[in-house]
Short mmCIF file of C-alpha atoms in Angstrom, two decimals:
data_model
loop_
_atom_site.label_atom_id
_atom_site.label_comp_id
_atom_site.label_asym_id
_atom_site.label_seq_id
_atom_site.Cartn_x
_atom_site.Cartn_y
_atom_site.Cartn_z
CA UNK T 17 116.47 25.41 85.03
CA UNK T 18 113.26 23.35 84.82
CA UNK T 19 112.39 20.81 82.35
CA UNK T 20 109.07 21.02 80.31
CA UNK T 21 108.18 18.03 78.16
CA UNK T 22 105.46 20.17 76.74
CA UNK T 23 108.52 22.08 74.81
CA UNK T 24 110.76 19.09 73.95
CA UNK T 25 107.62 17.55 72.10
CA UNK T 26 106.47 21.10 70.57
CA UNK T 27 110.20 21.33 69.46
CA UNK T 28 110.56 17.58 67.80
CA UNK T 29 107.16 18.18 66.29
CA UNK T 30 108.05 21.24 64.95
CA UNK T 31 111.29 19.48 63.08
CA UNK T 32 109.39 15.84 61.93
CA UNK T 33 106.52 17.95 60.59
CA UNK T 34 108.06 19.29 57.41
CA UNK T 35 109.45 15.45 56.51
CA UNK T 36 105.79 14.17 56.73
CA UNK T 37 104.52 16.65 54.25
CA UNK T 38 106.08 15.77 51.20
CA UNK T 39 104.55 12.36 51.44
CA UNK T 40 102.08 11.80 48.95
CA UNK T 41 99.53 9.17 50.60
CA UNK T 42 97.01 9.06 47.77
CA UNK T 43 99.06 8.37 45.06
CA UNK T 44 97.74 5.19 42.88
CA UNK T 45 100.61 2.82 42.38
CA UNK T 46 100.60 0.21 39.50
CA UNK T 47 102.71 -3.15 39.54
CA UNK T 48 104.56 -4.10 36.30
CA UNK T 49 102.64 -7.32 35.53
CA UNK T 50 104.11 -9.95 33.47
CA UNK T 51 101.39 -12.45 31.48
CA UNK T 52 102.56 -15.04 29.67
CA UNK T 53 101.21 -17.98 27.37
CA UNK T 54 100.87 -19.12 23.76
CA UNK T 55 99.04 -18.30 20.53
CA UNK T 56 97.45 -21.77 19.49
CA UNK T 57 95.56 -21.74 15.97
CA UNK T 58 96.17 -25.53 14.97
CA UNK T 59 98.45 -25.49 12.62
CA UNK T 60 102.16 -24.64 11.80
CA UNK T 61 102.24 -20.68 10.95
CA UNK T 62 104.55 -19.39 7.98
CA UNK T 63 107.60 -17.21 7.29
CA UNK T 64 106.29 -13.42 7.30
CA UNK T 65 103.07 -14.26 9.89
CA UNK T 66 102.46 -11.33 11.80
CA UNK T 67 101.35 -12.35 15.08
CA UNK T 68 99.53 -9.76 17.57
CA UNK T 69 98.21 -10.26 21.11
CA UNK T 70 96.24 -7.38 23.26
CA UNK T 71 95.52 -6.73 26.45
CA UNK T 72 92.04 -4.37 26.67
CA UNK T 73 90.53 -2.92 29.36
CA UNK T 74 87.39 -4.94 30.02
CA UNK T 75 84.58 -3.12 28.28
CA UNK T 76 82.21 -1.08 31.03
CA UNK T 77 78.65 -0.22 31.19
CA UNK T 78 78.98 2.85 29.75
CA UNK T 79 76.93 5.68 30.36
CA UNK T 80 73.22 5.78 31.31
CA UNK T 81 70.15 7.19 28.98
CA UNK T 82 68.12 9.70 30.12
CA UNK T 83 65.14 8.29 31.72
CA UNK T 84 62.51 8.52 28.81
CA UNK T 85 65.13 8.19 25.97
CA UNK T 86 64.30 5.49 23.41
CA UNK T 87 66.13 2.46 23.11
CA UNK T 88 67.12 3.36 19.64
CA UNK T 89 68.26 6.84 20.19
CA UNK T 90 70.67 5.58 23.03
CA UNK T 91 74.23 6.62 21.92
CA UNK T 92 76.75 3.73 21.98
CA UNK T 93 80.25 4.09 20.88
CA UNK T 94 82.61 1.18 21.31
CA UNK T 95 85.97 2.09 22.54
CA UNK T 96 89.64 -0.18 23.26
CA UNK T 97 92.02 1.15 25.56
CA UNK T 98 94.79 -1.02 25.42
CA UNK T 99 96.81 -1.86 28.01
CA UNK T 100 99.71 -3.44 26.37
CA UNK T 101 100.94 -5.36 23.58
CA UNK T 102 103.08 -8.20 21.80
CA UNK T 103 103.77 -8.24 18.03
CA UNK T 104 106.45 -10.27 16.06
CA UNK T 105 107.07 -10.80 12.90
CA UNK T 106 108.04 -14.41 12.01
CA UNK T 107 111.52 -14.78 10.20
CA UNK T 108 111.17 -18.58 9.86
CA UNK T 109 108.42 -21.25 9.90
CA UNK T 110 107.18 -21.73 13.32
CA UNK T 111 104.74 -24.81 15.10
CA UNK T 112 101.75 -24.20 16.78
CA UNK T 113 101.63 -23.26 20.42
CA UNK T 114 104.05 -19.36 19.99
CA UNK T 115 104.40 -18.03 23.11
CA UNK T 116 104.08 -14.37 23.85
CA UNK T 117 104.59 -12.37 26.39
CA UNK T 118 103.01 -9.01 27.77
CA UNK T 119 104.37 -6.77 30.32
CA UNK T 120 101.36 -3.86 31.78
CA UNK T 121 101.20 -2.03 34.67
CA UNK T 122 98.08 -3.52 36.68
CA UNK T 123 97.43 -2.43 40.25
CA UNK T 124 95.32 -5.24 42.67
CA UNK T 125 92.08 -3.29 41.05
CA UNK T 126 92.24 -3.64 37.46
CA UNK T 127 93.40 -7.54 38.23
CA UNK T 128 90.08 -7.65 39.89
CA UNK T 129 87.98 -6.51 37.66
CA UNK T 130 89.87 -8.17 34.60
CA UNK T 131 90.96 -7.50 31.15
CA UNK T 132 90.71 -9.39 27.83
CA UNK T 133 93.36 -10.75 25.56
CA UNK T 134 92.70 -10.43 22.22
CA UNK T 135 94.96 -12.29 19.64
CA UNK T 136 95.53 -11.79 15.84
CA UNK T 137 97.55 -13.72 12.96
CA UNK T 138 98.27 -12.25 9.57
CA UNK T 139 100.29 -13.73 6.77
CA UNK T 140 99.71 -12.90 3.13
CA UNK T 141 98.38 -9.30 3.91
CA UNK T 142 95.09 -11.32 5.42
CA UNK T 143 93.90 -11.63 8.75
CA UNK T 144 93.65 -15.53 8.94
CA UNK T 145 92.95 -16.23 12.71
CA UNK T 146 91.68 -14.08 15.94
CA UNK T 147 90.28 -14.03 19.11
CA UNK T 148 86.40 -15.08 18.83
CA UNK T 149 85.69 -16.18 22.43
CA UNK T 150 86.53 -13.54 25.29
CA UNK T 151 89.83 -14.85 26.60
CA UNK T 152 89.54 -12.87 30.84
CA UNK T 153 92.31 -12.59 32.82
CA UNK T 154 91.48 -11.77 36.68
CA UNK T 155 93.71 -11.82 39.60
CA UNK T 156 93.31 -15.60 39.68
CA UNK T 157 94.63 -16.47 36.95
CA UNK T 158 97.12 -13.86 35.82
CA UNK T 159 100.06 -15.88 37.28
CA UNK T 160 99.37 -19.09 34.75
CA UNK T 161 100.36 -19.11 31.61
CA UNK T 162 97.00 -17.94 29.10
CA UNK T 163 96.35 -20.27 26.16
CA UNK T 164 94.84 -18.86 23.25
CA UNK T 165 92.97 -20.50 21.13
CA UNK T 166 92.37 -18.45 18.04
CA UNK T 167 89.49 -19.42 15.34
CA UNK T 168 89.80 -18.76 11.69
CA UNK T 169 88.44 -15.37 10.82
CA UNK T 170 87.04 -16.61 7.51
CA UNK T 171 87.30 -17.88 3.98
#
């Protein structure tokens, strides 16, 4: 009886094969990303504030025009996607500086790129503070704590 090598590798080949097919190579995986800070609008916030912060998908470039389309007739329609969110509901009076805290699933990519935080405070059925300046995150600095500074939304 002879040995062949040429069989013994045919035959293990023949039994890994199967196992290595199931594996799905080009699957996009996304991290559970935690983001965490505080909601800063200068002052103390009442009993019954609603307080909301976002994380968006960074706005893109959206599609092109056609290439003798008017400016004007361009169509432009502003879309969110959210990619998570924090609301509470305060029970009690509470100081400046309320932390929040935002778990989304961000893969390496979307860090990259960025998203915004947007941040809003109601009390008295009245949107009395929100986000006015873009407030990034990136890659850099999702693993600090954010501080929001929120600006009164009116009179």
């Amino acid at each position: 009886m002879s040995f062949r090598p040429s069989l013994v590798l045919a035959a293990l080949a023949a039994a890994i094969s199967p196992g290595c097919s199931s594996l799905d190579l080009n699957r996009k995986v996304e991290v559970n990303r935690v983001i965490t800070g505080t909601v800063n609008v200068g002052q103390s916030l009442p009993a019954g504030t609603e307080v909301v912060v976002r994380a968006l998908e960074m706005p893109g470039l959206g599609a092109r025009a056609p290439m003798n389309a008017p400016a004007e007739r361009v169509p432009v329609v502003a879309t969110e996607r959210i990619l998570a969110e924090f609301t509470v509901t305060l029970s009690a009076p509470a100081p400046d500086g309320l932390p929040f805290r935002i778990s989304l699933g961000a893969d390496d990519t979307r860090l990259q790129r960025g998203f915004l935080l947007e941040g809003r405070v109601v009390y008295g059925g009245r949107l009395r503070f929100r986000t006015v300046d873009a407030h990034v995150v990136t890659a850099q600095s999702a693993a600090y704590p954010q501080r929001m500074v929120l600006q009164p939304a009116g009179p």
